XYZ file of C-alpha atoms in Angstrom:
617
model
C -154.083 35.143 70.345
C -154.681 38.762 70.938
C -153.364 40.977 73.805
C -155.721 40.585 76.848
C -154.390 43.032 79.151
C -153.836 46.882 78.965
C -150.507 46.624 80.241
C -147.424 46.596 77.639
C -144.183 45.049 78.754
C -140.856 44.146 77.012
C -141.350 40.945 76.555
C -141.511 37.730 79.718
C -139.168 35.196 77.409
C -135.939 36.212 78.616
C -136.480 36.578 81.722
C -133.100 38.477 81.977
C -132.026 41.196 79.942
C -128.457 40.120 80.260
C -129.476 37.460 78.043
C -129.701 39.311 75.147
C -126.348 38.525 74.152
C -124.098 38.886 70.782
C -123.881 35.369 71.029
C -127.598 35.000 70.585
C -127.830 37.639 68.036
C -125.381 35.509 65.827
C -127.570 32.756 65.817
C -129.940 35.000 63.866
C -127.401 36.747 61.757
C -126.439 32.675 60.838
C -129.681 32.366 59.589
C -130.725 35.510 57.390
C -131.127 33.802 54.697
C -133.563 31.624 56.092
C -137.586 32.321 55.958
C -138.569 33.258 59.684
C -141.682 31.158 59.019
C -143.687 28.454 61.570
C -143.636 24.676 60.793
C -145.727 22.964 57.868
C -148.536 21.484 59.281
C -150.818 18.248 58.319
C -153.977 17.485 60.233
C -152.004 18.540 63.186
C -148.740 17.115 62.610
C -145.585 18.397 61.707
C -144.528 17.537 58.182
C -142.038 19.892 57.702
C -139.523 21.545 60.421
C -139.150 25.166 58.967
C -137.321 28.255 60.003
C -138.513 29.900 63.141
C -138.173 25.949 64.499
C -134.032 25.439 62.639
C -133.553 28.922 64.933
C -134.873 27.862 68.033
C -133.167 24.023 68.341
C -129.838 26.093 67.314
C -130.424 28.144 70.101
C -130.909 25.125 71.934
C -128.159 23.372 70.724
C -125.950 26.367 71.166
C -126.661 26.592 74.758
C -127.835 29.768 74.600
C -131.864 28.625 75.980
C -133.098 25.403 77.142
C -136.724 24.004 76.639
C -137.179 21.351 79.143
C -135.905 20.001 83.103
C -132.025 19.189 82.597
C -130.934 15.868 84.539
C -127.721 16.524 86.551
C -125.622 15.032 83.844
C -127.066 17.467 80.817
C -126.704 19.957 83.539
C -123.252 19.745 84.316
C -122.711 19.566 79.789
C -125.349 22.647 79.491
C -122.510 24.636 81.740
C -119.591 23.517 79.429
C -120.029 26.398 77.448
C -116.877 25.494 75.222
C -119.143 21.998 73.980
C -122.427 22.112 71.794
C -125.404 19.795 72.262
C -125.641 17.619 69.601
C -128.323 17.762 67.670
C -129.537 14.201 69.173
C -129.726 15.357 72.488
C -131.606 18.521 71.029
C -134.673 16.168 69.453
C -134.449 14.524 73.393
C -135.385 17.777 75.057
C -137.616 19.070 72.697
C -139.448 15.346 72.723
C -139.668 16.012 76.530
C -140.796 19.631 76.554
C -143.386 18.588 74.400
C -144.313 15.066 76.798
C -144.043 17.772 80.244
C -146.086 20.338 78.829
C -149.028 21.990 80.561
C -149.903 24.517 78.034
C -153.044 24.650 76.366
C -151.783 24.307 72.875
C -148.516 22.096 74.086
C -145.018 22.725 73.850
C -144.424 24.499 70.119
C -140.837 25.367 68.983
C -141.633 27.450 66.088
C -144.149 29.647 68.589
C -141.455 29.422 71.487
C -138.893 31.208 68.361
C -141.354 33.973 67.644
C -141.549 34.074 71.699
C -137.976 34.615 72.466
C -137.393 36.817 69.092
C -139.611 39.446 69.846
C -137.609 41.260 73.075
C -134.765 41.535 70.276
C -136.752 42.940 67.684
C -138.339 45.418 69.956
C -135.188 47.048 70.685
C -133.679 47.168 67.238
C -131.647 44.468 67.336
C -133.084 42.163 64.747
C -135.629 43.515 61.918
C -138.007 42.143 59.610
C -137.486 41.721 55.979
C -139.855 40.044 54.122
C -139.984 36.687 55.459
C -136.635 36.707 56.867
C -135.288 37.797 60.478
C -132.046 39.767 59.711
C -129.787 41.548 61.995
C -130.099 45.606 62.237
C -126.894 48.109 61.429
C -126.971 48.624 65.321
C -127.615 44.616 65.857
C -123.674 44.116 63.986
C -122.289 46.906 66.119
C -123.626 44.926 69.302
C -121.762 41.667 67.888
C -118.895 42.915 66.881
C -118.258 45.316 69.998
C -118.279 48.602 69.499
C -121.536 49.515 71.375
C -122.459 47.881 75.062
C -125.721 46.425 76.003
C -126.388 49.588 78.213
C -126.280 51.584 74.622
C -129.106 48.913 73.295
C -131.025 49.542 75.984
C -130.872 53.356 76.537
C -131.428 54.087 72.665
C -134.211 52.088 72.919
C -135.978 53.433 75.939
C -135.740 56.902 74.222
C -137.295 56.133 71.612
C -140.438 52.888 72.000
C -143.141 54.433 71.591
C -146.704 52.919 71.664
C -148.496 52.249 69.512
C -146.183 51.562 66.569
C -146.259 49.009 63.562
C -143.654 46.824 65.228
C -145.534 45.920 68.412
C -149.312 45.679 67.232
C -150.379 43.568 69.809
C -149.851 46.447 72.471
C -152.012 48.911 69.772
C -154.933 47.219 71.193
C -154.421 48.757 75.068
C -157.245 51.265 75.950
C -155.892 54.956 75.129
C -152.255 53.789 74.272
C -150.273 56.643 73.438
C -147.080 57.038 75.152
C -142.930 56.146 75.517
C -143.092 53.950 78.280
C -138.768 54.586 79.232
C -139.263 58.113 79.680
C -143.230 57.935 80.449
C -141.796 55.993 83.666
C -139.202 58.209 84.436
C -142.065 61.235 84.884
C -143.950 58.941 86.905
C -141.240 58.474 89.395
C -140.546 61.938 88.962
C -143.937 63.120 89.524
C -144.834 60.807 92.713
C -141.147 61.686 94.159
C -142.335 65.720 93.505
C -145.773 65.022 95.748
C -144.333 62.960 98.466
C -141.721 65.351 98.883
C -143.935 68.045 100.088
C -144.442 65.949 103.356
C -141.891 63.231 103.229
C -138.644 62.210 102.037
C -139.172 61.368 98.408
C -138.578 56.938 97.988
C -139.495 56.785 94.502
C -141.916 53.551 93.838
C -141.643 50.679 95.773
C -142.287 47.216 94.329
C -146.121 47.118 94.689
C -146.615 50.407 93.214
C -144.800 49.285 90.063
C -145.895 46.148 89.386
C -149.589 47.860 89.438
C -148.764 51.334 87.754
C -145.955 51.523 85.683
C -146.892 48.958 83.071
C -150.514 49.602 83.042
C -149.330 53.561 82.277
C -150.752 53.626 78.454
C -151.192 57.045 78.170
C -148.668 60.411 78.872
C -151.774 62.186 79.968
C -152.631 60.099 82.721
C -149.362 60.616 84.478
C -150.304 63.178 86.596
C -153.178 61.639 87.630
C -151.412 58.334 88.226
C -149.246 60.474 90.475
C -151.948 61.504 93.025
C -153.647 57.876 92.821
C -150.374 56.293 93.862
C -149.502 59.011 96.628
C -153.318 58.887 97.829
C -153.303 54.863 97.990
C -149.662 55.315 100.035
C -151.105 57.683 102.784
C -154.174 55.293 102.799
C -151.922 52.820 103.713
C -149.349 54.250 106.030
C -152.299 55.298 108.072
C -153.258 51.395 108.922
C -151.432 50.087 111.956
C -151.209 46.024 111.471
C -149.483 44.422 109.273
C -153.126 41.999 108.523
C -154.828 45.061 107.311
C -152.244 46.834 105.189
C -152.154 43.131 103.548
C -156.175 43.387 102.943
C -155.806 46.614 102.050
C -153.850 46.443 99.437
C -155.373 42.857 98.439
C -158.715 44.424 98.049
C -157.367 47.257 95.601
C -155.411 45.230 93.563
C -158.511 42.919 93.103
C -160.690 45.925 92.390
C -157.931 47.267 89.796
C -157.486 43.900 88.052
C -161.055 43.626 87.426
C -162.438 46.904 86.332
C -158.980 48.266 84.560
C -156.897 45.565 83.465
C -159.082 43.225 80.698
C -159.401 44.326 77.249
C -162.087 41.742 77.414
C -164.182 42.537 80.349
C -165.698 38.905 79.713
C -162.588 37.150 80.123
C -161.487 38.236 83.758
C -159.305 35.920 85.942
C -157.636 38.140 88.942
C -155.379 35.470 89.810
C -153.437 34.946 86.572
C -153.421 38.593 85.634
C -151.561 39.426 88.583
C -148.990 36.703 88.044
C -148.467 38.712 84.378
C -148.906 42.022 86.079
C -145.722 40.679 88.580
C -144.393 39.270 85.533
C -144.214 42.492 83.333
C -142.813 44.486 86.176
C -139.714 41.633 86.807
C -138.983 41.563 83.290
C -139.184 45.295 82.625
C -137.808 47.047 85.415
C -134.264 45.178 84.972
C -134.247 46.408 81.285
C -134.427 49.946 82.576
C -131.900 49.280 85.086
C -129.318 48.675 82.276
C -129.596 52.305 80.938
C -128.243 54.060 84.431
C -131.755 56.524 84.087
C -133.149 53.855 87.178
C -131.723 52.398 90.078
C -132.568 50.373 92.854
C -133.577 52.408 96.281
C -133.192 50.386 98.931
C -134.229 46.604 99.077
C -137.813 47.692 97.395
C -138.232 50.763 95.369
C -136.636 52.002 92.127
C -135.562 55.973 91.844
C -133.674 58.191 89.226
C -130.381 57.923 90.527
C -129.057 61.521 91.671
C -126.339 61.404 88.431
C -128.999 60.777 86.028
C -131.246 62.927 87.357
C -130.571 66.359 85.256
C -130.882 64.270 82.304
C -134.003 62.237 83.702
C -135.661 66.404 84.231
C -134.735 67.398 81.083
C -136.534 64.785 79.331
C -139.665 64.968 81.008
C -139.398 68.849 80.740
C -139.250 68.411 76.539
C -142.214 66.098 76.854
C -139.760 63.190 75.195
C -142.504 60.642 76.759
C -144.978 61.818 73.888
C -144.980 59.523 70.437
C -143.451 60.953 67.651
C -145.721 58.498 65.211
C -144.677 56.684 62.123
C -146.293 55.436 59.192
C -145.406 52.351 59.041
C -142.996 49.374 60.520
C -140.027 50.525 57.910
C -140.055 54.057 59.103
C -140.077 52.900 62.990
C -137.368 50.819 62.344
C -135.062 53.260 60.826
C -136.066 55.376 63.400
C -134.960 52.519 66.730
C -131.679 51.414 64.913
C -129.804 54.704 64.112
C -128.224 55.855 67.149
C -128.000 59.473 65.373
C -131.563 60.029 65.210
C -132.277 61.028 68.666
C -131.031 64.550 69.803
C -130.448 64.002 73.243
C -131.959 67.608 74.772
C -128.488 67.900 76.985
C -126.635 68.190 73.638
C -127.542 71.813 73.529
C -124.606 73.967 75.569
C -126.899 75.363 78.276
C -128.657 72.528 79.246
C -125.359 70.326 78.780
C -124.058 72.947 81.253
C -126.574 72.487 83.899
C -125.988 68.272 83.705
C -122.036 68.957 83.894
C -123.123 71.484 86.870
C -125.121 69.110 88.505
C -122.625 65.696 88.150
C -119.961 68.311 89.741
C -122.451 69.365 92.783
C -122.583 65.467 93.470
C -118.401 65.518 92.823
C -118.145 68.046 95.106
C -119.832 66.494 97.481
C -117.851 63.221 97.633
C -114.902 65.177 98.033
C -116.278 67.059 101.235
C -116.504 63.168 102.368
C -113.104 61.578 101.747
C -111.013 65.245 101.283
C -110.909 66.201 97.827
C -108.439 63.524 96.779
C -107.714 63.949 93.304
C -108.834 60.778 91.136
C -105.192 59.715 90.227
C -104.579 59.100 93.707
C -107.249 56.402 94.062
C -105.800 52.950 93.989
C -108.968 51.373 92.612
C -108.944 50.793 88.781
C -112.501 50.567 87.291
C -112.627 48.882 83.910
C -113.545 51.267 80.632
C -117.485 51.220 79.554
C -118.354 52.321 76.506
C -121.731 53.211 77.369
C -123.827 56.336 77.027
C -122.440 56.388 73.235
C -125.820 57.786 72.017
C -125.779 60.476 74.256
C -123.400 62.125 76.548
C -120.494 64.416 75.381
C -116.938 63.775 76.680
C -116.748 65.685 79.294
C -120.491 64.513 80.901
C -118.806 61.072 80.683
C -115.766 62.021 82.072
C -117.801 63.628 85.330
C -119.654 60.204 85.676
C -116.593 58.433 85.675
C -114.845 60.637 88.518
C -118.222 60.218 90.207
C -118.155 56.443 90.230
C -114.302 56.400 90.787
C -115.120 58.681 93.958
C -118.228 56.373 95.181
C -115.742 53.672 95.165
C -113.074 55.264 97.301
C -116.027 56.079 99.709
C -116.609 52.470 99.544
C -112.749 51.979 100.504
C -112.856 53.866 103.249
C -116.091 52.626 104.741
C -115.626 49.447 105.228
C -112.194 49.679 107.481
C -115.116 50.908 109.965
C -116.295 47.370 111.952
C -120.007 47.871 112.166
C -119.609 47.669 107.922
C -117.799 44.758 107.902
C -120.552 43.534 110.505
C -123.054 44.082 108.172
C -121.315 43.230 105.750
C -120.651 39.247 106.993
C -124.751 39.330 107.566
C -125.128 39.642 103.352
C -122.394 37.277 102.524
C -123.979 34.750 104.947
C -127.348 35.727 103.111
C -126.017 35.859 99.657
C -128.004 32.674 98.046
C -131.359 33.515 99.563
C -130.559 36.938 96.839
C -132.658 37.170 93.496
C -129.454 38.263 91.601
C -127.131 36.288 94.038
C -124.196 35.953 91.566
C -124.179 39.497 91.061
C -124.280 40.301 94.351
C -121.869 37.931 95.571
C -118.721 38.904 93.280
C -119.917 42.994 94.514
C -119.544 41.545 97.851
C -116.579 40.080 97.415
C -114.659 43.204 96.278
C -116.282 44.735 99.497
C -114.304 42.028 101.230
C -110.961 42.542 99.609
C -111.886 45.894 101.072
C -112.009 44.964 104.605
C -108.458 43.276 104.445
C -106.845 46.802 102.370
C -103.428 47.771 102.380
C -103.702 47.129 98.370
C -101.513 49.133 96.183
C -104.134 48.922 93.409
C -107.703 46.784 93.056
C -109.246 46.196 89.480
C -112.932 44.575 89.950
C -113.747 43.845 86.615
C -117.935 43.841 86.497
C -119.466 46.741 85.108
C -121.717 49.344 87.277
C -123.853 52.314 87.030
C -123.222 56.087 87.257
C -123.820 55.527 91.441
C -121.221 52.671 91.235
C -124.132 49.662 91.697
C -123.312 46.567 90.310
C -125.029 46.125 87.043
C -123.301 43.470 85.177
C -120.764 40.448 86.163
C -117.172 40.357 84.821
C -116.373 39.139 81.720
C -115.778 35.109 81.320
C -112.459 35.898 79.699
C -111.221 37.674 81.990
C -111.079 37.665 86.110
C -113.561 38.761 88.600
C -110.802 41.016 90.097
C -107.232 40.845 90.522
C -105.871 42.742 93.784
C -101.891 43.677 93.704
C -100.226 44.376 97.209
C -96.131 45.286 96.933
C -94.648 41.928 97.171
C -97.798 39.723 95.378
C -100.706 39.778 93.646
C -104.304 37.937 94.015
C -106.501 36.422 91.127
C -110.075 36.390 92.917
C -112.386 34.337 91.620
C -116.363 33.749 93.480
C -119.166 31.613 92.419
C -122.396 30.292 93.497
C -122.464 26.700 92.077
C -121.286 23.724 94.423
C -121.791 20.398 92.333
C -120.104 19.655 89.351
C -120.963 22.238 87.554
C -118.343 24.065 89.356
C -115.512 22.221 88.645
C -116.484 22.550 84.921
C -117.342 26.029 85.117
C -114.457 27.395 86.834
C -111.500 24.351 87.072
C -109.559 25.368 84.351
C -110.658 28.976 83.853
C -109.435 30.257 87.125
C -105.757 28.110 86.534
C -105.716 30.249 83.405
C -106.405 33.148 84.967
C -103.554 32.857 87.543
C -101.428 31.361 84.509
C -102.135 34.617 82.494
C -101.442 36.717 85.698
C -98.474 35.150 86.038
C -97.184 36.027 82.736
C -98.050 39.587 82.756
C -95.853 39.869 86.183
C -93.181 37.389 85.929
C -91.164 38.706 88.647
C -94.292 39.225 90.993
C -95.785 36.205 93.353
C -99.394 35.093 92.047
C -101.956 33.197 93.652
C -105.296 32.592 93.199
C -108.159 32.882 95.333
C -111.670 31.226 95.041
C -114.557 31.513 97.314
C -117.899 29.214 96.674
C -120.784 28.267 99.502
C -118.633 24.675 99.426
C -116.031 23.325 97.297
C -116.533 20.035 94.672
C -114.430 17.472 95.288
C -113.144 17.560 91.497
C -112.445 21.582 91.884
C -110.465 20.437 94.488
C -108.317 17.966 93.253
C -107.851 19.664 90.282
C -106.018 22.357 91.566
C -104.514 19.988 94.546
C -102.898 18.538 91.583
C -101.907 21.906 89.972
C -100.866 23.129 92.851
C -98.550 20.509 93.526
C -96.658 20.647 90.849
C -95.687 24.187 90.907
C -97.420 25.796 88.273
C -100.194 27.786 89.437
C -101.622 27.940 92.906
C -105.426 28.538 93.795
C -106.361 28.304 97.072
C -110.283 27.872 97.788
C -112.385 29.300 100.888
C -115.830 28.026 101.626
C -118.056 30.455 102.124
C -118.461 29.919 105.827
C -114.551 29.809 105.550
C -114.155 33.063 103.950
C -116.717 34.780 106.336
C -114.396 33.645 109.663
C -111.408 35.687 107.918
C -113.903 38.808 107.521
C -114.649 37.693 111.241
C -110.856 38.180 112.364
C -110.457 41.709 110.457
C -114.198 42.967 111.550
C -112.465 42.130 115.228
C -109.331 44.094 114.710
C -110.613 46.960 113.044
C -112.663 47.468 116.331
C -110.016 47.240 118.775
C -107.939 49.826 116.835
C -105.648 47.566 114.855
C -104.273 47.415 111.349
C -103.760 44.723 109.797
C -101.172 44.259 106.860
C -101.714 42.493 103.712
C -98.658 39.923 105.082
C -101.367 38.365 106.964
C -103.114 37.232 104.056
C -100.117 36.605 102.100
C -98.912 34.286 104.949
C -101.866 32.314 105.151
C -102.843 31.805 101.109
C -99.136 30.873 100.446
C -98.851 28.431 103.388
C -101.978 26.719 102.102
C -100.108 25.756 98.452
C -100.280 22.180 98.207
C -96.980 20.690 99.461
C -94.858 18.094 98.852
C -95.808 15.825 101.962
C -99.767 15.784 100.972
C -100.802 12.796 98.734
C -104.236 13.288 98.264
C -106.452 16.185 98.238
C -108.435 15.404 101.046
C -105.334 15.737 103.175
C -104.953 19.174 101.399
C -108.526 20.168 102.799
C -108.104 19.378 105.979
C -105.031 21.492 106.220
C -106.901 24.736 105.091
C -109.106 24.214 108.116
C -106.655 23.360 110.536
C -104.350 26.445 109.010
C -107.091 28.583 108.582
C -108.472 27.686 112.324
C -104.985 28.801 113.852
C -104.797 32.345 111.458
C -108.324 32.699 113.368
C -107.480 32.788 116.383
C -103.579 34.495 116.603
């Protein structure tokens, strides 16, 4: 089936670019010696399961996709991530999937493969060759390490261009001729430059987007995209009820659907082209994200974050959003893969001058805020990214770093100040109403650990952007965070599951985590700390049991739980107290299991009870 809108995207499969993992890509590498080729075929039936189907149910089986409604039992095995399906249960779900479909054509493995390879393909992870799949130079660097997914991503928005031999489908789009990464970027840049004249620039917010970024196909229309887009916002902000800036936007988007979006003007249907329209804009936006060149503004727009924005200038000032062109698929290829063939325009030393100049402006600044404190003073250990490979020199990484370091201190300071840690206790209450509520919550909960302070030194181990956003969880080797005060250290651990898939998702993982601690500070107290909207009874008596006999101690908050003890601090801070971290040390060591508790239930009701009394002293 051909492409039926002129809109390009990355690719709706994933869903989440975070899911573009090594672990995925080995699944391919496994299998580059097999033909990449759709099942054998007999008046409609299968007769012989070939390669783009072995890929798929190994995927499946892997546990790195599912293709059909889990019951609660495969639910709670899909999350044991140390277990494989077997390849029984794989013919099971695919059997469903195929009974539950509502496609057209039905539930197809082989076509679901070519589905989910293509995101990985378009940014250089996986090539073709011949009939075979096989993993790129740059793919092996992503699996073995040495480049982050943030380097994927960023060499890959500098250099997609459309058309190309790689993504033909898109080669049908009326006019195409454009880099979409850095044809979005002048966009932004463009509407931020005419709203600006009048208003404080906002970037796009989330309508504008999901109409005008992917439906950009050509670098000439930019400007003229520009003044539709600011037009279309006065036109609105002019309206005075809520009803008619609904209809007024309603009307527009029905009127640009129909005349501008079909490549077949004969096969219109408004309604599901702005699902794909929505869908294009959720799937591609978040890829962009991952390079640091785009950040959220707000709760609804997207901006060029103020450290990216020298670099952002410079390339829309070379043009970089024009196609290069290539003959053919080989040559593109080469091209997306090498992370030496793009000369970054910031390279050369005057214009690498004026990003360093810029990144120090914003330095600068944070130090007028918190008093020039010098970055070895901060007590808040960041981990090490290895991102920006392709393109910034030492010492522009070195600024960002500082920058980030010196966002977080801000952070540090801010919320010892109540009405923060007010509205702070609003988004933790809020936290699973969030899109990307697991991201959110472990940012939030290093906010927290915050609000309680006197820390000698805090490590939060997810990975953020240049303006210190959130942009990645931590690690599932390793802790969310680990805070050390001068006479003990905490292991925090947060989730958002609350049935049994917590318990197998995080019962042994945080005791190992505490158990590791432990043995990296032997003569140092260690506890752990765990934080989930409730706790699972088997979470619980796991570590009543582990608790109990003396080996490692986590002690787990409900959310509600957690939020009073923000509650109690959020109270002192505004009647001029200080609070010491003994307070906390007090309360998570009296809650240890002890020896006069036989059951874990007994166990729980102590936290409240102890909990209810730290409350209110």
């Amino acid at each position: 089936m051909g492409q039926t809108y002129n809109a390009w995207s990355i690719g709706t499969a994933l869903r989440d670019p975070y899911r573009m993992t090594p672990e995925v890509l080995s699944v391919f590498d496994d299998f580059k010696d097999t033909d990449f080729i759709g099942n054998k075929k007999s008046n409609g039936q299968v007769t012989e399961i070939r390669g783009q189907e072995l890929i798929y149910r190994e995927l499946v089986r892997r546990k790195l996709t599912r293709c059909s409604e889990l019951t609660k039992e495969e639910e709670d095995e899909f999350n044991d991530k140390e277990s494989k399906f077997s390849v029984k249960k794989v013919d099971k779900f695919i059997l469903r999937a195929k009974e539950q479909s509502s496609a057209r054509e039905g539930f197809e493995p082989d076509q679901r493969a070519r589905t989910f390879t293509k995101p990985f393909e378009r940014v250089g992870l996986i090539q073709n060759d011949g009939k075979k799949k096989i993993v790129t130079a740059l793919g092996k660097k992503y699996i073995d390490g040495d480049i982050e997914l943030a380097d994927v991503f960023l060499n890959f928005g500098l250099k997609w261009e459309l058309p190309n031999a790689s993504d033909k489908s898109f080669n049908a789009i009326k006019n195409i001729n454009i880099k979409p990464f850095v044809g979005t970027l002048a966009l932004i840049s463009e509407v931020n430059n005419l709203w600006s004249k009048e208003n404080k620039a906002v970037g796009l917010d989330s309508w504008e987007t999901k109409f005008f970024v992917s439906t950009l196909a050509s670098y000439k229309d930019i400007e003229k995209t520009a003044t539709e887009i600011i037009s279309l916002r006065k036109d609105y902000f002019k309206l005075n009820s809520k009803e008619e800036k609904i209809d007024f936007r309603k009307r527009f988007s029905d009127q640009f659907i129909s005349e501008r979006i079909f490549i077949n003007p004969e096969r219109v249907n408004i309604k599901n082209a702005n699902t794909t329209l929505n869908d294009y804009a959720k799937d591609t936006i978040p890829l962009f994200k991952v390079t640091g060149f785009i950040e959220n503004r707000g709760y609804q727009h997207i901006d060029i974050p103020e450290a990216s924005s020298v670099q952002a200038s410079l390339l829309i000032k070379n043009e970089l959003y024009k196609p290069i062109g290539f003959p053919g698929y080989k040559e593109y290829m080469e091209y997306v893969t090498d992370l030496d063939a793009f000369d970054a325009p910031w390279k050369e030393d005057l214009k690498e001058k004026a990003v360093i100049e810029s990144l120090d402006i914003l330095i600068d600044k944070e130090n007028r805020k918190e008093k020039n404190i010098d970055v070895e003073e901060i007590n808040i250990e960041l981990p090490t990214q290895n991102t920006n490979l392709l393109s910034d020199s030492a010492d522009i990484s070195e600024r960002k770093e500082e920058l980030k370091l010196k966002k977080a201190y801000g952070l540090q300071n801010a919320y010892l100040v109540h009405e923060n840690i007010s509205d702070l206790i609003e988004r933790y209450e809020n936290v699973m109403s969030e899109k990307d509520r697991s991201l959110k919550l472990e940012y939030y909960q290093f906010l927290s650990m915050l609000v309680i302070d006197d820390f000698e030194i805090i490590k939060p181990n997810f990975k953020s952007n240049d303006e210190f956003q959130i942009s990645f969880y931590a690690p599932g080797n390793i802790p969310d965070m680990t805070i050390e005060y001068g006479t003990f250290h905490i292991v925090s651990e947060v989730t958002v599951l609350k049935n049994r898939d917590q318990w197998i998702n995080e019962g042994t993982p945080v005791i190992v985590h505490v158990d590791e601690h432990k043995k990296k500070y032997p003569n140092i107290d260690v506890i752990g700390l765990f934080v989930a909207p409730t706790i699972h009874e088997n979470t619980l008596r796991q570590w009543f049991l582990e608790g109990k006999m003396g080996n490692n101690a986590v002690i787990p908050f409900t959310f509600s739980q957690w939020i009073s003890i923000l509650k109690k601090y959020m109270e002192a801070r505004k009647n001029g107290e200080n609070p010491k971290s003994s307070n906390i040390k007090n309360l998570l060591f009296e809650l240890v299991p002890n020896s006069n508790e036989t059951r874990h239930e007994e166990w729980e009701d102590r936290i409240e009870n102890q909990l209810n009394e730290f409350i209110i002293i």
